[in-house]
Amino acid sequence: MTTALSDPWPAPLASTSRGPLDALVSIPGSKSLSNRYLILAALGSQSVVLEGLLRSRDTELMMAALRTLGVRCEVDAREETTVTVTPPESGRFTGNVRVDCGLAGTVMRFVPALALYADGPVTFDGDAQAYHRPMAPLLDGLVQLGARVDWLGEEGFLPFVLTPPEPDELSGERHVRVDASSSSQFISGLLLAASRWSHLLRLTHTGETLPSMPHIRMTMADIQSAGGQVDLDMTGDTGQPATWSVPSSFVQLPSHVLVEPDLSNAAPFACAALIAGGTVRIPLWPSTSTQPGALLPDYLRAFGAEVSLDEDTHILTVQGTGHIRGVGQLDLGPAGEIAPTLAALATLADSDSTFTGIAHLRGHETDRLAALSTEIRRIGGSVEETADGLHFHAVSRDQLHGAVMETYADHRMATFAALLGLVIPGIDVVNVATTKKTIPDFVGMWTAMLGQENEA
Ligand SMILES: O=C(O)C1=C[C@@H](OP(=O)(O)O)[C@@H](O)[C@H](O)C1
Ligand SMILES: C=C(OP(=O)(O)O)C(=O)O
């Protein structure tokens, strides 16, 4: 059962009368892994059972897109996070269809990879806000593989029609060049397309910077777990990861795949321990993971948390005192999706922090650098946008005050506001339901963590 939500939602203060926070919080499946496994299962030839799949807006959009393309996605009647994916028998996806991407980067950047192998044109559309998210480098890459693109709105953005090449043109050695400095998802999408290509395909990143390298390595590892091969040559001119080579192979995921919890979505709950003071424990924390959230324990330590992983129980324990240290300079390029959550810590810290490496957050669900700056100033905080990030000035806690905080249809802006609301009285969060993009019941989890579920 999900919790009924008021709008705006009064973010609960962490209660001082109950003593320090002490909670065990189970986190739903990883968005990034769920949507990669769904795509890779669709690219195979036999059914795959995905267990622990995230069931939230981004994965519902992915499953709806796959069904439209002729892939069966059957939800287990007893366990809704178990889904069996069966690719089309012919190996070709159904064309002359329309795919709704919502605001999901993984849908708008990964599903066009499948459309390359469809039997007719595929129209891609999404939320009005998705029309601002960059798409051109991905489509440019697919055009280099023989597709045609007709932009239906502004060139370089949703909506568009992708017309795949004729089947006999889907072959031959190719070398695709794209600039992925505005999103790693262009590389991931093209690698997923390459995993089905019948000859060697090379992919070169031509830009100066490349964000979210862990997400690209996740794509490589997932293709490898499906029997494919991806090699990365790190010796490009820019000194950045430069050229990926994908030899011809046949991808088939194992018959059962277990999805890890979403470690980036653990961040708001873990950060609550630092802000409210107390302990938050997160079960099923993997010893190693390709998720960028694997970097979270180190980020939390930098802000003053004590973090430990019990290798027997796989419980991650995060302890904080309510006193938060500024971090000085922190390069969040590898894990930009966690930056809005860590921004709540930086806003409440006792000294300055500078986040770097996140210029590309301007093209996320909203312009996150602008959104964070506006909302931090709205509650009395002090922050400046830099060319590639944010600089937070420390302010005393009594300068910070309640307000109705906007969330810009961005799930991470909503969890950011909820974190501030733990210690700043009078924070109301507009459209907290936007958290359903990647967490089915954020408010229910939040109030349960605070021991306030009967008061919600
Ligand atoms: O491939 C993925 O699953 C993701 C890659 C990242 O995208 P960017 O490189 O555009 O930041 C990340 O921010 C997003 O939440 C998920
Ligand atoms: C950037 C994000 O999402 P998307 O997958 O839509 O790019 C995110 O979840 O922070």
Short mmCIF file of C-alpha atoms and ligand atoms in Angstrom, two decimals:
data_model
loop_
_atom_site.label_atom_id
_atom_site.label_comp_id
_atom_site.label_asym_id
_atom_site.label_seq_id
_atom_site.Cartn_x
_atom_site.Cartn_y
_atom_site.Cartn_z
CA MET A 1 0.00 0.00 0.00
CA THR A 2 1.33 3.46 -0.80
CA THR A 3 0.82 6.51 1.35
CA ALA A 4 -1.74 9.21 0.38
CA LEU A 5 0.18 12.42 -0.34
CA SER A 6 -0.81 16.00 0.37
CA ASP A 7 0.52 18.73 -1.91
CA PRO A 8 2.59 20.48 -0.76
CA TRP A 9 3.75 17.84 1.67
CA PRO A 10 4.86 19.06 5.12
CA ALA A 11 8.29 17.48 5.52
CA PRO A 12 8.47 15.89 8.98
CA LEU A 13 10.98 17.17 11.51
CA ALA A 14 13.12 14.48 13.09
CA SER A 15 11.62 14.14 16.53
CA THR A 16 13.95 14.91 19.40
CA SER A 17 11.64 13.35 21.98
CA ARG A 18 12.14 9.88 20.49
CA GLY A 19 15.91 10.02 20.95
CA PRO A 20 18.42 9.63 18.11
CA LEU A 21 17.33 8.19 14.79
CA ASP A 22 17.62 4.41 14.72
CA ALA A 23 16.23 2.73 11.63
CA LEU A 24 16.67 -0.14 9.22
CA VAL A 25 15.65 0.94 5.72
CA SER A 26 15.25 -1.53 2.84
CA ILE A 27 15.88 0.11 -0.51
CA PRO A 28 14.04 -0.97 -3.71
CA GLY A 29 15.95 -2.22 -6.77
CA SER A 30 18.42 -0.14 -8.76
CA LYS A 31 16.89 1.94 -11.56
CA SER A 32 20.06 1.78 -13.64
CA LEU A 33 20.52 -1.98 -13.29
CA SER A 34 16.79 -2.71 -13.75
CA ASN A 35 16.56 -0.79 -17.00
CA ARG A 36 19.82 -2.21 -18.38
CA TYR A 37 18.72 -5.78 -17.59
CA LEU A 38 15.33 -5.16 -19.22
CA ILE A 39 17.07 -3.95 -22.41
CA LEU A 40 19.63 -6.78 -22.42
CA ALA A 41 16.92 -9.38 -21.79
CA ALA A 42 15.02 -7.97 -24.78
CA LEU A 43 18.16 -8.27 -26.94
CA GLY A 44 18.55 -11.99 -26.18
CA SER A 45 16.58 -14.91 -27.57
CA GLN A 46 15.36 -16.70 -24.42
CA SER A 47 13.24 -15.66 -21.46
CA VAL A 48 14.99 -14.09 -18.48
CA VAL A 49 13.55 -13.82 -14.96
CA LEU A 50 14.55 -10.57 -13.27
CA GLU A 51 14.19 -10.61 -9.48
CA GLY A 52 14.19 -7.55 -7.24
CA LEU A 53 13.36 -5.33 -10.22
CA LEU A 54 12.55 -1.72 -9.37
CA ARG A 55 8.83 -1.03 -9.91
CA SER A 56 8.60 2.73 -10.25
CA ARG A 57 7.77 5.21 -13.03
CA ASP A 58 11.10 4.81 -14.88
CA THR A 59 10.90 1.01 -15.00
CA GLU A 60 7.17 1.03 -15.83
CA LEU A 61 8.00 3.30 -18.77
CA MET A 62 10.76 0.91 -19.82
CA MET A 63 8.48 -2.13 -19.63
CA ALA A 64 5.72 -0.29 -21.52
CA ALA A 65 8.27 0.66 -24.21
CA LEU A 66 9.45 -2.95 -24.51
CA ARG A 67 5.89 -4.28 -24.72
CA THR A 68 5.19 -1.76 -27.51
CA LEU A 69 8.23 -3.13 -29.34
CA GLY A 70 6.91 -6.70 -29.08
CA VAL A 71 8.75 -7.88 -25.94
CA ARG A 72 6.74 -9.75 -23.28
CA CYS A 73 7.23 -8.48 -19.70
CA GLU A 74 5.19 -10.60 -17.29
CA VAL A 75 4.92 -9.59 -13.65
CA ASP A 76 4.82 -12.49 -11.18
CA ALA A 77 1.36 -12.70 -9.60
CA ARG A 78 2.80 -13.19 -6.08
CA GLU A 79 5.92 -11.00 -6.20
CA GLU A 80 5.61 -7.79 -8.17
CA THR A 81 9.37 -7.25 -8.28
CA THR A 82 9.83 -10.49 -10.24
CA VAL A 83 9.37 -9.98 -13.97
CA THR A 84 9.90 -12.46 -16.82
CA VAL A 85 11.09 -10.89 -20.05
CA THR A 86 10.64 -12.76 -23.35
CA PRO A 87 12.11 -11.27 -26.52
CA PRO A 88 10.20 -11.40 -29.81
CA GLU A 89 10.61 -14.78 -31.52
CA SER A 90 11.72 -13.22 -34.81
CA GLY A 91 14.50 -11.27 -33.04
CA ARG A 92 13.14 -8.09 -34.64
CA PHE A 93 11.26 -5.45 -32.71
CA THR A 94 7.85 -4.13 -33.77
CA GLY A 95 8.02 -0.85 -35.69
CA ASN A 96 5.37 1.76 -36.56
CA VAL A 97 4.85 2.35 -32.84
CA ARG A 98 5.19 5.22 -30.38
CA VAL A 99 7.31 5.06 -27.21
CA ASP A 100 6.62 7.33 -24.21
CA CYS A 101 9.90 8.11 -22.45
CA GLY A 102 8.32 10.21 -19.66
CA LEU A 103 11.30 11.96 -18.08
CA ALA A 104 13.45 8.82 -17.91
CA GLY A 105 16.98 9.26 -19.27
CA THR A 106 17.47 5.50 -19.40
CA VAL A 107 14.35 5.10 -21.57
CA MET A 108 15.05 7.98 -23.94
CA ARG A 109 18.75 7.04 -24.36
CA PHE A 110 18.56 3.21 -24.29
CA VAL A 111 15.35 2.30 -26.16
CA PRO A 112 16.46 3.98 -29.43
CA ALA A 113 19.23 1.35 -29.39
CA LEU A 114 16.54 -1.32 -29.73
CA ALA A 115 14.65 0.69 -32.35
CA LEU A 116 17.71 0.26 -34.58
CA TYR A 117 16.61 -3.38 -34.87
CA ALA A 118 12.86 -2.68 -35.39
CA ASP A 119 10.90 -3.52 -38.54
CA GLY A 120 9.63 0.04 -39.00
CA PRO A 121 9.92 3.62 -37.72
CA VAL A 122 9.58 4.28 -33.98
CA THR A 123 8.33 7.61 -32.62
CA PHE A 124 9.82 8.76 -29.31
CA ASP A 125 8.06 11.30 -27.11
CA GLY A 126 8.04 12.18 -23.43
CA ASP A 127 7.06 14.73 -20.75
CA ALA A 128 7.23 18.39 -21.76
CA GLN A 129 10.21 18.74 -19.39
CA ALA A 130 11.99 15.91 -21.24
CA TYR A 131 12.07 18.14 -24.34
CA HIS A 132 14.99 19.97 -22.70
CA ARG A 133 17.20 16.92 -22.15
CA PRO A 134 19.99 16.51 -24.72
CA MET A 135 19.51 13.72 -27.28
CA ALA A 136 21.54 14.76 -30.34
CA PRO A 137 24.79 12.81 -29.70
CA LEU A 138 22.91 9.50 -29.31
CA LEU A 139 20.87 10.03 -32.46
CA ASP A 140 23.97 11.19 -34.28
CA GLY A 141 25.57 7.86 -33.35
CA LEU A 142 22.55 5.88 -34.56
CA VAL A 143 22.58 7.85 -37.85
CA GLN A 144 26.23 6.81 -38.26
CA LEU A 145 24.89 3.23 -38.01
CA GLY A 146 22.42 3.83 -40.85
CA ALA A 147 19.28 5.08 -39.05
CA ARG A 148 17.33 8.15 -40.16
CA VAL A 149 16.07 10.72 -37.66
CA ASP A 150 13.20 13.14 -38.19
CA TRP A 151 12.98 15.72 -35.43
CA LEU A 152 9.34 16.54 -34.68
CA GLY A 153 10.09 19.55 -32.45
CA GLU A 154 13.36 21.33 -31.79
CA GLU A 155 16.32 19.66 -33.51
CA GLY A 156 18.38 17.62 -31.05
CA PHE A 157 15.52 16.98 -28.60
CA LEU A 158 12.44 14.82 -28.12
CA PRO A 159 10.09 14.18 -29.88
CA PHE A 160 11.55 12.46 -32.95
CA VAL A 161 11.04 9.50 -35.29
CA LEU A 162 13.83 6.98 -35.69
CA THR A 163 13.68 4.97 -38.90
CA PRO A 164 15.96 1.93 -38.73
CA PRO A 165 18.14 0.88 -41.64
CA GLU A 166 17.11 -2.09 -43.80
CA PRO A 167 18.17 -5.41 -42.18
CA ASP A 168 20.92 -6.02 -44.77
CA GLU A 169 22.47 -2.65 -43.86
CA LEU A 170 22.84 -3.66 -40.19
CA SER A 171 26.28 -5.10 -40.69
CA GLY A 172 29.89 -4.32 -41.48
CA GLU A 173 32.66 -2.95 -39.31
CA ARG A 174 31.84 0.57 -38.09
CA HIS A 175 33.51 3.33 -36.13
CA VAL A 176 31.06 5.72 -34.46
CA ARG A 177 32.18 9.03 -32.98
CA VAL A 178 30.08 11.05 -30.53
CA ASP A 179 30.54 13.73 -27.90
CA ALA A 180 29.12 12.32 -24.65
CA SER A 181 30.21 15.18 -22.38
CA SER A 182 26.57 16.06 -21.64
CA SER A 183 25.56 12.50 -20.64
CA SER A 184 27.22 9.12 -20.18
CA GLN A 185 23.91 7.60 -21.30
CA PHE A 186 24.85 8.27 -24.94
CA ILE A 187 27.80 5.90 -24.59
CA SER A 188 25.71 3.35 -22.66
CA GLY A 189 22.90 3.48 -25.24
CA LEU A 190 25.31 3.02 -28.15
CA LEU A 191 27.14 0.18 -26.38
CA LEU A 192 23.80 -1.58 -25.88
CA ALA A 193 23.07 -1.11 -29.61
CA ALA A 194 26.58 -2.37 -30.41
CA SER A 195 26.04 -5.55 -28.39
CA ARG A 196 23.67 -6.79 -31.15
CA TRP A 197 25.73 -5.49 -34.13
CA SER A 198 26.94 -8.33 -36.34
CA HIS A 199 30.52 -7.05 -36.83
CA LEU A 200 33.14 -5.16 -34.82
CA LEU A 201 31.81 -1.78 -33.73
CA ARG A 202 34.09 0.88 -32.31
CA LEU A 203 32.81 3.90 -30.40
CA THR A 204 34.93 6.99 -29.73
CA HIS A 205 34.06 9.76 -27.29
CA THR A 206 35.24 13.02 -28.86
CA GLY A 207 34.49 15.43 -25.99
CA GLU A 208 36.78 16.90 -23.35
CA THR A 209 35.01 15.52 -20.29
CA LEU A 210 32.96 12.40 -19.66
CA PRO A 211 30.60 12.19 -16.67
CA SER A 212 29.35 9.14 -14.79
CA MET A 213 32.10 6.71 -15.75
CA PRO A 214 30.78 4.12 -13.23
CA HIS A 215 27.50 4.00 -15.17
CA ILE A 216 29.43 3.31 -18.39
CA ARG A 217 31.41 0.57 -16.64
CA MET A 218 28.08 -0.81 -15.39
CA THR A 219 26.89 -1.07 -19.01
CA MET A 220 30.13 -2.80 -20.01
CA ALA A 221 29.84 -5.26 -17.11
CA ASP A 222 26.19 -6.00 -17.81
CA ILE A 223 26.87 -6.67 -21.51
CA GLN A 224 29.73 -8.95 -20.39
CA SER A 225 27.42 -10.75 -17.95
CA ALA A 226 25.22 -11.48 -21.01
CA GLY A 227 28.17 -13.08 -22.80
CA GLY A 228 29.11 -10.02 -24.85
CA GLN A 229 32.52 -8.37 -24.99
CA VAL A 230 33.41 -4.70 -24.60
CA ASP A 231 37.00 -3.44 -24.47
CA LEU A 232 37.93 0.06 -23.43
CA ASP A 233 41.01 1.86 -24.71
CA MET A 234 41.91 4.60 -22.25
CA THR A 235 44.63 6.17 -24.36
CA GLY A 236 42.62 8.72 -26.32
CA ASP A 237 43.99 12.17 -27.20
CA THR A 238 41.99 13.83 -24.43
CA GLY A 239 43.45 11.59 -21.74
CA GLN A 240 39.85 10.51 -21.06
CA PRO A 241 38.36 7.07 -21.67
CA ALA A 242 38.20 7.23 -25.43
CA THR A 243 37.36 4.21 -27.57
CA TRP A 244 35.23 1.19 -26.84
CA SER A 245 35.44 -1.87 -29.11
CA VAL A 246 32.55 -4.31 -29.26
CA PRO A 247 33.35 -7.41 -31.29
CA SER A 248 30.47 -9.33 -32.81
CA SER A 249 28.82 -11.55 -30.22
CA PHE A 250 25.45 -12.81 -29.16
CA VAL A 251 23.98 -11.45 -25.93
CA GLN A 252 21.89 -13.61 -23.63
CA LEU A 253 21.55 -12.84 -19.92
CA PRO A 254 21.51 -15.83 -17.54
CA SER A 255 18.01 -17.27 -16.99
CA HIS A 256 17.73 -15.61 -13.53
CA VAL A 257 19.19 -12.24 -12.60
CA LEU A 258 18.98 -10.62 -9.16
CA VAL A 259 18.88 -6.81 -9.09
CA GLU A 260 20.84 -4.99 -6.34
CA PRO A 261 19.13 -2.30 -4.25
CA ASP A 262 19.51 1.23 -5.64
CA LEU A 263 22.55 2.55 -3.77
CA SER A 264 21.96 6.13 -4.99
CA ASN A 265 18.44 5.97 -3.59
CA ALA A 266 19.94 4.85 -0.28
CA ALA A 267 21.61 8.28 -0.11
CA PRO A 268 18.67 10.32 1.30
CA PHE A 269 18.13 7.76 4.07
CA ALA A 270 21.83 7.52 4.87
CA CYS A 271 22.15 11.32 4.89
CA ALA A 272 19.24 11.48 7.36
CA ALA A 273 21.53 9.88 9.95
CA LEU A 274 24.01 12.75 9.57
CA ILE A 275 21.37 15.49 9.62
CA ALA A 276 19.05 14.19 12.34
CA GLY A 277 21.79 12.45 14.32
CA GLY A 278 21.59 8.72 14.90
CA THR A 279 21.93 5.50 12.96
CA VAL A 280 20.50 4.27 9.68
CA ARG A 281 21.18 0.69 8.58
CA ILE A 282 20.72 -0.45 5.02
CA PRO A 283 20.43 -4.19 4.29
CA LEU A 284 21.62 -6.02 1.15
CA TRP A 285 24.53 -3.61 0.61
CA PRO A 286 26.80 -5.40 -1.89
CA SER A 287 30.53 -5.91 -1.14
CA THR A 288 31.31 -4.59 -4.60
CA SER A 289 29.02 -2.94 -7.10
CA THR A 290 29.15 -1.21 -10.46
CA GLN A 291 26.66 1.37 -9.13
CA PRO A 292 28.04 4.88 -8.48
CA GLY A 293 26.29 4.62 -5.11
CA ALA A 294 29.17 2.35 -4.08
CA LEU A 295 31.04 5.66 -3.62
CA LEU A 296 28.45 6.85 -1.10
CA PRO A 297 30.20 5.57 2.07
CA ASP A 298 33.31 7.63 1.22
CA TYR A 299 31.26 10.73 0.44
CA LEU A 300 29.42 10.37 3.78
CA ARG A 301 32.70 9.96 5.67
CA ALA A 302 33.95 13.19 4.08
CA PHE A 303 30.95 14.99 5.65
CA GLY A 304 31.79 13.47 9.06
CA ALA A 305 29.77 10.23 9.18
CA GLU A 306 30.96 6.91 10.56
CA VAL A 307 30.17 4.24 8.01
CA SER A 308 30.81 0.51 8.20
CA LEU A 309 29.79 -2.51 6.15
CA ASP A 310 29.29 -5.85 7.88
CA GLU A 311 30.53 -8.31 5.26
CA ASP A 312 28.55 -11.19 6.85
CA THR A 313 25.14 -9.56 7.10
CA HIS A 314 25.67 -7.06 4.24
CA ILE A 315 24.21 -4.31 6.40
CA LEU A 316 25.69 -0.85 5.85
CA THR A 317 25.59 1.19 9.06
CA VAL A 318 25.71 4.98 8.83
CA GLN A 319 26.08 7.01 12.03
CA GLY A 320 25.98 10.76 12.44
CA THR A 321 25.77 13.30 15.22
CA GLY A 322 23.73 16.05 13.61
CA HIS A 323 26.95 18.02 13.17
CA ILE A 324 28.09 18.08 9.54
CA ARG A 325 31.55 19.01 8.25
CA GLY A 326 32.05 20.94 5.01
CA VAL A 327 34.02 18.85 2.50
CA GLY A 328 36.21 21.44 0.82
CA GLN A 329 36.36 20.35 -2.81
CA LEU A 330 34.54 17.22 -3.96
CA ASP A 331 34.57 15.95 -7.56
CA LEU A 332 31.15 14.40 -8.12
CA GLY A 333 31.69 13.77 -11.84
CA PRO A 334 31.56 9.99 -11.31
CA ALA A 335 28.29 10.13 -9.36
CA GLY A 336 26.40 13.25 -10.42
CA GLU A 337 23.03 11.71 -9.61
CA ILE A 338 23.95 11.76 -5.90
CA ALA A 339 24.90 15.45 -5.93
CA PRO A 340 21.42 16.87 -5.16
CA THR A 341 21.23 14.64 -2.07
CA LEU A 342 24.70 15.58 -0.84
CA ALA A 343 23.75 19.24 -1.45
CA ALA A 344 21.49 18.97 1.61
CA LEU A 345 24.55 18.05 3.72
CA ALA A 346 26.61 20.88 2.22
CA THR A 347 23.78 23.36 2.95
CA LEU A 348 23.80 22.38 6.63
CA ALA A 349 27.59 22.00 7.04
CA ASP A 350 29.78 24.05 9.37
CA SER A 351 32.22 25.11 6.64
CA ASP A 352 32.25 25.64 2.87
CA SER A 353 32.03 22.89 0.25
CA THR A 354 32.58 22.99 -3.51
CA PHE A 355 31.12 20.32 -5.79
CA THR A 356 32.90 20.01 -9.14
CA GLY A 357 32.52 17.86 -12.27
CA ILE A 358 28.74 18.25 -12.54
CA ALA A 359 28.12 20.80 -15.33
CA HIS A 360 26.01 18.13 -17.05
CA LEU A 361 23.43 18.31 -14.22
CA ARG A 362 22.04 21.30 -16.17
CA GLY A 363 20.57 18.69 -18.57
CA HIS A 364 19.14 16.32 -15.97
CA GLU A 365 15.42 16.11 -14.99
CA THR A 366 15.68 19.89 -14.59
CA ASP A 367 18.66 22.27 -14.57
CA ARG A 368 19.73 20.95 -11.18
CA LEU A 369 22.43 23.55 -10.56
CA ALA A 370 19.90 26.36 -11.02
CA ALA A 371 17.20 24.49 -9.08
CA LEU A 372 19.46 23.75 -6.10
CA SER A 373 20.74 27.36 -6.01
CA THR A 374 17.21 28.78 -6.07
CA GLU A 375 15.89 26.43 -3.39
CA ILE A 376 18.88 26.81 -1.07
CA ARG A 377 18.55 30.62 -1.24
CA ARG A 378 14.79 30.30 -0.68
CA ILE A 379 15.42 28.83 2.79
CA GLY A 380 18.16 31.33 3.72
CA GLY A 381 21.23 29.37 2.59
CA SER A 382 24.12 30.69 0.53
CA VAL A 383 25.35 29.04 -2.66
CA GLU A 384 26.85 30.01 -6.00
CA GLU A 385 26.79 28.24 -9.34
CA THR A 386 30.23 27.69 -10.84
CA ALA A 387 31.08 26.62 -14.39
CA ASP A 388 31.02 22.95 -13.42
CA GLY A 389 29.24 22.78 -10.09
CA LEU A 390 28.22 24.55 -6.91
CA HIS A 391 30.00 26.41 -4.12
CA PHE A 392 28.21 26.29 -0.77
CA HIS A 393 28.96 28.96 1.85
CA ALA A 394 28.46 27.85 5.43
CA VAL A 395 25.70 29.74 7.26
CA SER A 396 24.57 29.38 10.83
CA ARG A 397 21.55 27.10 11.29
CA ASP A 398 19.44 29.92 12.77
CA GLN A 399 19.64 31.74 9.41
CA LEU A 400 17.80 28.84 7.73
CA HIS A 401 14.01 28.96 7.71
CA GLY A 402 10.99 27.09 6.39
CA ALA A 403 9.43 27.70 2.96
CA VAL A 404 7.39 25.98 0.30
CA MET A 405 10.14 24.31 -1.74
CA GLU A 406 9.72 23.74 -5.47
CA THR A 407 10.83 20.38 -6.90
CA TYR A 408 10.66 20.96 -10.69
CA ALA A 409 9.27 17.43 -11.35
CA ASP A 410 12.66 16.18 -10.12
CA HIS A 411 12.64 13.27 -7.67
CA ARG A 412 16.05 14.21 -6.27
CA MET A 413 14.93 17.80 -5.56
CA ALA A 414 12.09 16.32 -3.50
CA THR A 415 14.35 14.08 -1.41
CA PHE A 416 16.77 17.02 -1.01
CA ALA A 417 13.94 19.16 0.43
CA ALA A 418 12.80 16.32 2.73
CA LEU A 419 16.33 16.10 4.17
CA LEU A 420 16.40 19.82 4.98
CA GLY A 421 12.97 19.45 6.54
CA LEU A 422 14.39 17.07 9.15
CA VAL A 423 15.93 20.02 11.03
CA ILE A 424 14.42 23.19 9.51
CA PRO A 425 10.84 23.67 10.76
CA GLY A 426 8.15 24.60 8.22
CA ILE A 427 9.48 23.05 5.00
CA ASP A 428 6.68 22.08 2.62
CA VAL A 429 7.62 20.06 -0.47
CA VAL A 430 5.74 20.68 -3.72
CA ASN A 431 4.82 17.50 -5.63
CA VAL A 432 6.61 15.00 -3.40
CA ALA A 433 4.92 12.36 -5.61
CA THR A 434 7.64 13.07 -8.17
CA THR A 435 9.80 10.69 -6.08
CA LYS A 436 7.83 7.86 -7.74
CA LYS A 437 10.21 8.24 -10.69
CA THR A 438 12.61 5.90 -8.89
CA ILE A 439 11.10 5.12 -5.43
CA PRO A 440 7.56 3.68 -5.32
CA ASP A 441 6.73 4.94 -1.80
CA PHE A 442 9.27 7.50 -0.62
CA VAL A 443 6.94 9.16 1.91
CA GLY A 444 6.01 5.80 3.45
CA MET A 445 9.69 4.84 3.76
CA TRP A 446 10.60 8.26 5.17
CA THR A 447 7.94 8.35 7.87
CA ALA A 448 8.69 4.72 8.80
CA MET A 449 12.40 5.60 9.13
CA LEU A 450 11.44 8.45 11.47
CA GLY A 451 9.07 6.19 13.45
CA GLN A 452 6.23 8.55 12.49
CA GLU A 453 4.23 6.29 10.18
CA ASN A 454 1.10 6.48 12.33
CA GLU A 455 1.22 10.27 12.33
CA ALA A 456 1.48 10.69 8.51
O1 LIG B 1 23.11 5.16 -17.15
C1 LIG B 1 22.45 5.41 -16.14
O2 LIG B 1 21.70 4.57 -15.61
C2 LIG B 1 22.57 6.76 -15.55
C3 LIG B 1 23.61 7.57 -15.91
C4 LIG B 1 23.80 8.92 -15.35
O3 LIG B 1 23.43 9.84 -16.37
P1 LIG B 1 24.34 11.13 -16.77
O4 LIG B 1 25.64 10.65 -17.24
O5 LIG B 1 23.51 11.80 -17.80
O6 LIG B 1 24.46 11.92 -15.50
C5 LIG B 1 22.96 9.14 -14.10
O7 LIG B 1 22.98 10.48 -13.71
C6 LIG B 1 21.53 8.67 -14.30
O8 LIG B 1 20.79 8.87 -13.14
C7 LIG B 1 21.52 7.18 -14.60
C1 LIG B 2 19.69 11.85 -13.79
C2 LIG B 2 18.80 10.97 -13.33
O1 LIG B 2 17.94 10.22 -14.04
P1 LIG B 2 17.83 9.76 -15.56
O2 LIG B 2 17.98 8.28 -15.56
O3 LIG B 2 16.45 10.20 -15.97
O4 LIG B 2 18.91 10.46 -16.34
C3 LIG B 2 18.68 10.71 -11.87
O5 LIG B 2 17.98 9.73 -11.51
O6 LIG B 2 19.24 11.45 -11.06
#
